[in-house]
Amino acid sequence: MNSLLRSKYPISLIAGIVLLGIIAILVLGAPLFTSYDPFEQQVSERLQQPSWSHPLGTDRFGRDVLARTLYGGQTTLLSSVLALGTALLIGLAAGLTAGMFHGSLLDTILMRLIDVLLAFPFMVLAMVIAALFGTSLLQLLLAVGSVWWVSFARLSRSIALQAKNETSFAAAIILGASRRALIVGELLPRAISSILVLATFELGTMILSISALSFLGLGAQPPTPEWGSMLADGRSHFLQAPHILLGPALFIMLTVLAFNLIGEGLRDRLDPYEIPGL
């Protein structure tokens, strides 16, 4: 019985969901866990050490670090989900279309575009795009979404090419299904599970990348709380008040860990051919 439960619900999936649930409750229920305004400055209380009144201390402007961490999580997580959702839709549409029209001019153009984007480091491209169009959270999301879709496109295209060799796909063609019906009815269902697993892993990486770009000043601008910008704001006082960095750094680490655990669990659960230990 226990082995059946472990097989049906991998431990990593359960652990990731529990950890992510705790983080979501803390972040979304921020007003329930702190009474401080993340924007309110109390210069007389600047750089205070952690205490009962300020569990994570205060920053250089006297703002409560716990409050800014919890409210900042709303900004970071929401922007990451929006950016990944945009990239997923673009990549899925491009990949399935390229797979459906394999060998055509459209397929060639899309694949060469992907090759060009993969030739440059993501962070460099995102920094260039964000610098060209401005430094705000919206521009950051556009920059990330415009280059992050390539991994989804490559995966969905490869799945589409495999699906086209199956009997059900040939049968649908014989029955007179249109190309749109073939993409939606035959190719898309086969790509969903693999795309879902990839998206879970990519969301953790997305959070790290958005935080890194915000750390460099290309994302959310002060005084908006955001994990990456909070790390940048506290680095100048690291030796004097290292507690400023504790909240955002810990939440970034735990959130990325949660999504990686969920991704591993989904991969084990959705892939019946996965060999344990590999």
mmCIF file of C-alpha atoms in Angstrom:
data_model
loop_
_atom_site.group_PDB
_atom_site.id
_atom_site.type_symbol
_atom_site.label_atom_id
_atom_site.label_comp_id
_atom_site.label_asym_id
_atom_site.label_seq_id
_atom_site.Cartn_x
_atom_site.Cartn_y
_atom_site.Cartn_z
ATOM 1 C CA MET A 1 0.000 0.000 0.000
ATOM 2 C CA ASN A 2 2.793 2.397 0.951
ATOM 3 C CA SER A 3 4.703 1.567 -2.222
ATOM 4 C CA LEU A 4 1.561 2.227 -4.255
ATOM 5 C CA LEU A 5 1.125 5.644 -2.648
ATOM 6 C CA ARG A 6 4.753 6.491 -3.243
ATOM 7 C CA SER A 7 4.364 5.454 -6.877
ATOM 8 C CA LYS A 8 1.139 7.378 -7.385
ATOM 9 C CA TYR A 9 2.205 10.475 -5.465
ATOM 10 C CA PRO A 10 6.008 10.905 -5.448
ATOM 11 C CA ILE A 11 7.468 12.264 -2.226
ATOM 12 C CA SER A 12 9.116 15.126 -4.087
ATOM 13 C CA LEU A 13 5.742 16.201 -5.510
ATOM 14 C CA ILE A 14 4.078 16.179 -2.090
ATOM 15 C CA ALA A 15 7.001 18.008 -0.456
ATOM 16 C CA GLY A 16 7.076 20.631 -3.214
ATOM 17 C CA ILE A 17 3.328 21.266 -3.029
ATOM 18 C CA VAL A 18 3.429 21.604 0.772
ATOM 19 C CA LEU A 19 6.402 23.979 0.651
ATOM 20 C CA LEU A 20 4.876 26.051 -2.136
ATOM 21 C CA GLY A 21 1.557 26.133 -0.282
ATOM 22 C CA ILE A 22 3.236 27.549 2.820
ATOM 23 C CA ILE A 23 5.017 30.205 0.763
ATOM 24 C CA ALA A 24 1.793 31.098 -1.068
ATOM 25 C CA ILE A 25 -0.112 31.460 2.206
ATOM 26 C CA LEU A 26 2.580 33.742 3.629
ATOM 27 C CA VAL A 27 2.850 35.868 0.497
ATOM 28 C CA LEU A 28 -0.823 36.115 -0.457
ATOM 29 C CA GLY A 29 -1.884 36.520 3.147
ATOM 30 C CA ALA A 30 0.758 39.127 3.933
ATOM 31 C CA PRO A 31 -1.673 41.475 5.767
ATOM 32 C CA LEU A 32 -2.449 38.634 8.191
ATOM 33 C CA PHE A 33 1.185 38.079 9.158
ATOM 34 C CA THR A 34 2.427 41.650 9.414
ATOM 35 C CA SER A 35 0.796 44.924 10.330
ATOM 36 C CA TYR A 36 3.534 47.078 8.802
ATOM 37 C CA ASP A 37 3.226 49.013 5.578
ATOM 38 C CA PRO A 38 6.034 47.903 3.201
ATOM 39 C CA PHE A 39 6.407 51.515 2.003
ATOM 40 C CA GLU A 40 6.321 53.284 5.379
ATOM 41 C CA GLN A 41 9.662 54.735 6.435
ATOM 42 C CA GLN A 42 10.738 55.136 10.060
ATOM 43 C CA VAL A 43 14.197 56.694 9.941
ATOM 44 C CA SER A 44 14.515 56.490 13.729
ATOM 45 C CA GLU A 45 14.283 52.678 13.461
ATOM 46 C CA ARG A 46 16.697 52.172 10.565
ATOM 47 C CA LEU A 47 18.921 49.065 10.456
ATOM 48 C CA GLN A 48 17.443 47.526 13.578
ATOM 49 C CA GLN A 49 18.357 43.937 14.354
ATOM 50 C CA PRO A 50 15.636 41.232 14.322
ATOM 51 C CA SER A 51 13.313 41.511 17.319
ATOM 52 C CA TRP A 52 9.766 40.626 18.385
ATOM 53 C CA SER A 53 8.422 43.790 16.788
ATOM 54 C CA HIS A 54 10.520 43.331 13.625
ATOM 55 C CA PRO A 55 11.212 39.586 13.148
ATOM 56 C CA LEU A 56 13.602 40.241 10.236
ATOM 57 C CA GLY A 57 14.748 43.690 11.367
ATOM 58 C CA THR A 58 14.493 46.902 9.382
ATOM 59 C CA ASP A 59 16.303 48.277 6.343
ATOM 60 C CA ARG A 60 18.206 51.531 5.871
ATOM 61 C CA PHE A 61 14.962 53.510 5.703
ATOM 62 C CA GLY A 62 13.445 51.880 8.766
ATOM 63 C CA ARG A 63 11.013 49.776 6.742
ATOM 64 C CA ASP A 64 10.071 46.358 8.118
ATOM 65 C CA VAL A 65 12.004 43.691 6.180
ATOM 66 C CA LEU A 66 9.431 40.962 6.799
ATOM 67 C CA ALA A 67 6.616 43.122 5.421
ATOM 68 C CA ARG A 68 8.635 44.042 2.348
ATOM 69 C CA THR A 69 9.625 40.406 1.814
ATOM 70 C CA LEU A 70 6.045 39.141 1.944
ATOM 71 C CA TYR A 71 4.615 41.918 -0.207
ATOM 72 C CA GLY A 72 7.639 41.698 -2.505
ATOM 73 C CA GLY A 73 6.836 38.037 -3.061
ATOM 74 C CA GLN A 74 3.544 39.084 -4.635
ATOM 75 C CA THR A 75 5.425 41.180 -7.175
ATOM 76 C CA THR A 76 8.055 38.541 -7.916
ATOM 77 C CA LEU A 77 5.721 35.559 -8.156
ATOM 78 C CA LEU A 78 3.053 37.362 -10.172
ATOM 79 C CA SER A 79 5.576 38.745 -12.658
ATOM 80 C CA SER A 80 7.244 35.324 -12.986
ATOM 81 C CA VAL A 81 3.943 33.545 -13.650
ATOM 82 C CA LEU A 82 2.850 36.170 -16.192
ATOM 83 C CA ALA A 83 6.181 36.088 -18.016
ATOM 84 C CA LEU A 84 6.278 32.292 -18.078
ATOM 85 C CA GLY A 85 2.657 32.048 -19.189
ATOM 86 C CA THR A 86 3.355 34.386 -22.094
ATOM 87 C CA ALA A 87 6.483 32.467 -23.081
ATOM 88 C CA LEU A 88 4.655 29.132 -22.785
ATOM 89 C CA LEU A 89 1.816 30.187 -25.076
ATOM 90 C CA ILE A 90 4.184 31.636 -27.669
ATOM 91 C CA GLY A 91 6.513 28.642 -27.550
ATOM 92 C CA LEU A 92 3.709 26.079 -27.660
ATOM 93 C CA ALA A 93 2.040 27.753 -30.632
ATOM 94 C CA ALA A 94 5.342 28.179 -32.497
ATOM 95 C CA GLY A 95 6.542 24.650 -31.792
ATOM 96 C CA LEU A 96 3.334 22.874 -32.752
ATOM 97 C CA THR A 97 3.007 24.980 -35.890
ATOM 98 C CA ALA A 98 6.603 24.265 -36.894
ATOM 99 C CA GLY A 99 6.082 20.558 -36.238
ATOM 100 C CA MET A 100 2.852 20.506 -38.219
ATOM 101 C CA PHE A 101 4.493 22.204 -41.213
ATOM 102 C CA HIS A 102 7.813 20.368 -40.870
ATOM 103 C CA GLY A 103 10.144 21.092 -43.771
ATOM 104 C CA SER A 104 8.266 24.195 -44.905
ATOM 105 C CA LEU A 105 9.626 27.739 -45.090
ATOM 106 C CA LEU A 106 7.768 28.616 -41.869
ATOM 107 C CA ASP A 107 9.443 25.735 -40.030
ATOM 108 C CA THR A 108 12.853 26.801 -41.318
ATOM 109 C CA ILE A 109 12.370 30.439 -40.289
ATOM 110 C CA LEU A 110 11.188 29.515 -36.780
ATOM 111 C CA MET A 111 14.065 27.083 -36.226
ATOM 112 C CA ARG A 112 16.674 29.556 -37.431
ATOM 113 C CA LEU A 113 15.190 32.214 -35.142
ATOM 114 C CA ILE A 114 15.455 29.795 -32.230
ATOM 115 C CA ASP A 115 19.056 29.027 -33.148
ATOM 116 C CA VAL A 116 19.881 32.744 -33.138
ATOM 117 C CA LEU A 117 18.253 33.275 -29.728
ATOM 118 C CA LEU A 118 20.016 30.237 -28.276
ATOM 119 C CA ALA A 119 23.369 31.508 -29.546
ATOM 120 C CA PHE A 120 23.302 34.337 -27.015
ATOM 121 C CA PRO A 121 23.063 34.007 -23.227
ATOM 122 C CA PHE A 122 19.548 34.711 -22.001
ATOM 123 C CA MET A 123 20.639 37.267 -19.421
ATOM 124 C CA VAL A 124 22.521 39.289 -22.021
ATOM 125 C CA LEU A 125 19.530 39.383 -24.392
ATOM 126 C CA ALA A 126 17.118 40.263 -21.599
ATOM 127 C CA MET A 127 19.408 43.043 -20.357
ATOM 128 C CA VAL A 128 19.721 44.491 -23.868
ATOM 129 C CA ILE A 129 15.958 44.418 -24.466
ATOM 130 C CA ALA A 130 15.177 45.842 -21.038
ATOM 131 C CA ALA A 131 17.774 48.574 -21.487
ATOM 132 C CA LEU A 132 16.375 49.526 -24.904
ATOM 133 C CA PHE A 133 12.738 49.717 -23.857
ATOM 134 C CA GLY A 134 13.179 51.067 -20.345
ATOM 135 C CA THR A 135 13.673 49.850 -16.793
ATOM 136 C CA SER A 136 10.326 48.928 -15.303
ATOM 137 C CA LEU A 137 8.546 45.738 -14.349
ATOM 138 C CA LEU A 138 6.423 45.736 -17.514
ATOM 139 C CA GLN A 139 9.446 46.126 -19.784
ATOM 140 C CA LEU A 140 11.184 43.376 -17.823
ATOM 141 C CA LEU A 141 8.289 40.998 -18.417
ATOM 142 C CA LEU A 142 8.317 41.780 -22.136
ATOM 143 C CA ALA A 143 12.064 41.211 -22.269
ATOM 144 C CA VAL A 144 11.906 37.874 -20.458
ATOM 145 C CA GLY A 145 8.865 36.606 -22.348
ATOM 146 C CA SER A 146 10.328 37.530 -25.730
ATOM 147 C CA VAL A 147 13.320 35.200 -25.341
ATOM 148 C CA TRP A 148 12.099 32.498 -22.940
ATOM 149 C CA TRP A 149 9.710 30.786 -25.370
ATOM 150 C CA VAL A 150 12.418 28.927 -27.281
ATOM 151 C CA SER A 151 12.660 25.971 -24.889
ATOM 152 C CA PHE A 152 8.909 25.389 -25.088
ATOM 153 C CA ALA A 153 8.995 25.691 -28.884
ATOM 154 C CA ARG A 154 11.757 23.121 -29.280
ATOM 155 C CA LEU A 155 10.090 20.616 -26.964
ATOM 156 C CA SER A 156 6.621 20.970 -28.488
ATOM 157 C CA ARG A 157 8.046 20.702 -32.013
ATOM 158 C CA SER A 158 9.847 17.453 -31.196
ATOM 159 C CA ILE A 159 6.666 16.033 -29.636
ATOM 160 C CA ALA A 160 4.673 17.085 -32.716
ATOM 161 C CA LEU A 161 7.126 15.326 -35.022
ATOM 162 C CA GLN A 162 6.797 12.120 -32.997
ATOM 163 C CA ALA A 163 3.010 12.360 -32.913
ATOM 164 C CA LYS A 164 2.821 12.697 -36.701
ATOM 165 C CA ASN A 165 4.249 9.175 -37.014
ATOM 166 C CA GLU A 166 1.460 7.618 -34.955
ATOM 167 C CA THR A 167 -1.507 5.748 -36.395
ATOM 168 C CA SER A 168 -4.109 8.035 -34.834
ATOM 169 C CA PHE A 169 -2.633 11.048 -36.626
ATOM 170 C CA ALA A 170 -2.770 9.263 -39.989
ATOM 171 C CA ALA A 171 -6.324 8.181 -39.251
ATOM 172 C CA ALA A 172 -7.354 11.766 -38.510
ATOM 173 C CA ILE A 173 -5.926 12.873 -41.862
ATOM 174 C CA ILE A 174 -7.825 10.118 -43.665
ATOM 175 C CA LEU A 175 -11.042 11.208 -41.943
ATOM 176 C CA GLY A 176 -10.542 14.704 -43.352
ATOM 177 C CA ALA A 177 -9.451 16.622 -40.245
ATOM 178 C CA SER A 178 -8.223 20.147 -40.960
ATOM 179 C CA ARG A 179 -4.751 21.267 -40.008
ATOM 180 C CA ARG A 180 -6.149 23.313 -37.149
ATOM 181 C CA ALA A 181 -8.057 20.279 -35.888
ATOM 182 C CA LEU A 182 -4.900 18.172 -36.172
ATOM 183 C CA ILE A 183 -2.911 20.658 -34.086
ATOM 184 C CA VAL A 184 -5.593 21.089 -31.416
ATOM 185 C CA GLY A 185 -6.936 17.539 -31.324
ATOM 186 C CA GLU A 186 -3.847 15.408 -32.021
ATOM 187 C CA LEU A 187 -0.662 17.353 -31.299
ATOM 188 C CA LEU A 188 -1.642 19.575 -28.358
ATOM 189 C CA PRO A 189 -2.889 16.801 -26.010
ATOM 190 C CA ARG A 190 0.365 14.890 -26.456
ATOM 191 C CA ALA A 191 2.452 17.942 -25.601
ATOM 192 C CA ILE A 192 0.577 19.071 -22.484
ATOM 193 C CA SER A 193 2.162 16.765 -19.895
ATOM 194 C CA SER A 194 5.756 17.333 -21.038
ATOM 195 C CA ILE A 195 5.199 21.082 -21.371
ATOM 196 C CA LEU A 196 3.710 21.161 -17.846
ATOM 197 C CA VAL A 197 6.781 19.462 -16.389
ATOM 198 C CA LEU A 198 9.123 21.797 -18.258
ATOM 199 C CA ALA A 199 7.092 24.850 -17.192
ATOM 200 C CA THR A 200 7.391 23.869 -13.532
ATOM 201 C CA PHE A 201 11.166 23.633 -13.770
ATOM 202 C CA GLU A 202 11.355 26.803 -15.841
ATOM 203 C CA LEU A 203 9.284 28.770 -13.329
ATOM 204 C CA GLY A 204 11.976 28.319 -10.698
ATOM 205 C CA THR A 205 14.596 29.518 -13.158
ATOM 206 C CA MET A 206 12.308 32.382 -14.166
ATOM 207 C CA ILE A 207 12.111 33.586 -10.559
ATOM 208 C CA LEU A 208 15.903 33.552 -10.317
ATOM 209 C CA SER A 209 16.287 35.424 -13.612
ATOM 210 C CA ILE A 210 13.708 38.108 -12.806
ATOM 211 C CA SER A 211 15.252 38.595 -9.368
ATOM 212 C CA ALA A 212 18.692 38.841 -10.946
ATOM 213 C CA LEU A 213 17.551 41.458 -13.467
ATOM 214 C CA SER A 214 15.806 43.422 -10.718
ATOM 215 C CA PHE A 215 19.007 43.169 -8.686
ATOM 216 C CA LEU A 216 20.787 44.856 -11.609
ATOM 217 C CA GLY A 217 18.187 47.630 -11.674
ATOM 218 C CA LEU A 218 16.320 46.461 -14.784
ATOM 219 C CA GLY A 219 13.105 45.365 -13.077
ATOM 220 C CA ALA A 220 10.859 46.767 -10.370
ATOM 221 C CA GLN A 221 12.020 50.220 -9.317
ATOM 222 C CA PRO A 222 12.188 51.522 -5.718
ATOM 223 C CA PRO A 223 10.259 51.803 -3.508
ATOM 224 C CA THR A 224 8.279 48.855 -4.926
ATOM 225 C CA PRO A 225 9.185 45.762 -2.874
ATOM 226 C CA GLU A 226 10.612 42.928 -4.968
ATOM 227 C CA TRP A 227 13.018 40.200 -3.896
ATOM 228 C CA GLY A 228 15.770 41.035 -6.367
ATOM 229 C CA SER A 229 15.640 44.793 -5.764
ATOM 230 C CA MET A 230 15.618 44.162 -2.003
ATOM 231 C CA LEU A 231 18.876 42.239 -2.319
ATOM 232 C CA ALA A 232 20.365 45.095 -4.319
ATOM 233 C CA ASP A 233 19.155 47.639 -1.766
ATOM 234 C CA GLY A 234 20.680 45.748 1.154
ATOM 235 C CA ARG A 235 24.057 44.825 -0.302
ATOM 236 C CA SER A 236 25.670 48.120 0.707
ATOM 237 C CA HIS A 237 24.813 47.358 4.346
ATOM 238 C CA PHE A 238 25.656 43.663 4.263
ATOM 239 C CA LEU A 239 28.465 43.853 6.820
ATOM 240 C CA GLN A 240 26.565 46.187 9.117
ATOM 241 C CA ALA A 241 23.105 44.585 8.864
ATOM 242 C CA PRO A 242 23.188 41.213 7.054
ATOM 243 C CA HIS A 243 19.623 40.486 8.209
ATOM 244 C CA ILE A 244 18.331 42.767 5.426
ATOM 245 C CA LEU A 245 19.235 40.102 2.872
ATOM 246 C CA LEU A 246 17.960 37.137 4.885
ATOM 247 C CA GLY A 247 14.253 37.442 4.008
ATOM 248 C CA PRO A 248 14.380 37.795 0.204
ATOM 249 C CA ALA A 249 17.304 35.365 -0.165
ATOM 250 C CA LEU A 250 15.550 32.695 1.902
ATOM 251 C CA PHE A 251 12.252 33.068 0.065
ATOM 252 C CA ILE A 252 13.936 32.917 -3.351
ATOM 253 C CA MET A 253 15.789 29.750 -2.358
ATOM 254 C CA LEU A 254 12.723 28.010 -0.904
ATOM 255 C CA THR A 255 10.444 29.002 -3.795
ATOM 256 C CA VAL A 256 12.862 27.729 -6.434
ATOM 257 C CA LEU A 257 13.329 24.531 -4.406
ATOM 258 C CA ALA A 258 9.548 24.045 -4.220
ATOM 259 C CA PHE A 259 9.089 24.349 -7.984
ATOM 260 C CA ASN A 260 12.016 22.014 -8.675
ATOM 261 C CA LEU A 261 10.548 19.399 -6.319
ATOM 262 C CA ILE A 262 7.144 19.728 -7.986
ATOM 263 C CA GLY A 263 8.765 19.422 -11.412
ATOM 264 C CA GLU A 264 10.592 16.240 -10.426
ATOM 265 C CA GLY A 265 7.414 14.806 -8.937
ATOM 266 C CA LEU A 266 5.351 15.616 -12.027
ATOM 267 C CA ARG A 267 8.010 14.101 -14.260
ATOM 268 C CA ASP A 268 7.936 10.856 -12.259
ATOM 269 C CA ARG A 269 4.131 10.873 -12.136
ATOM 270 C CA LEU A 270 3.385 11.741 -15.758
ATOM 271 C CA ASP A 271 6.163 9.794 -17.474
ATOM 272 C CA PRO A 272 5.430 6.058 -17.165
ATOM 273 C CA TYR A 273 8.759 5.229 -18.826
ATOM 274 C CA GLU A 274 10.873 7.141 -16.332
ATOM 275 C CA ILE A 275 13.500 4.849 -14.835
ATOM 276 C CA PRO A 276 13.964 5.483 -11.068
ATOM 277 C CA GLY A 277 17.392 6.770 -10.188
ATOM 278 C CA LEU A 278 18.141 8.211 -13.612
#
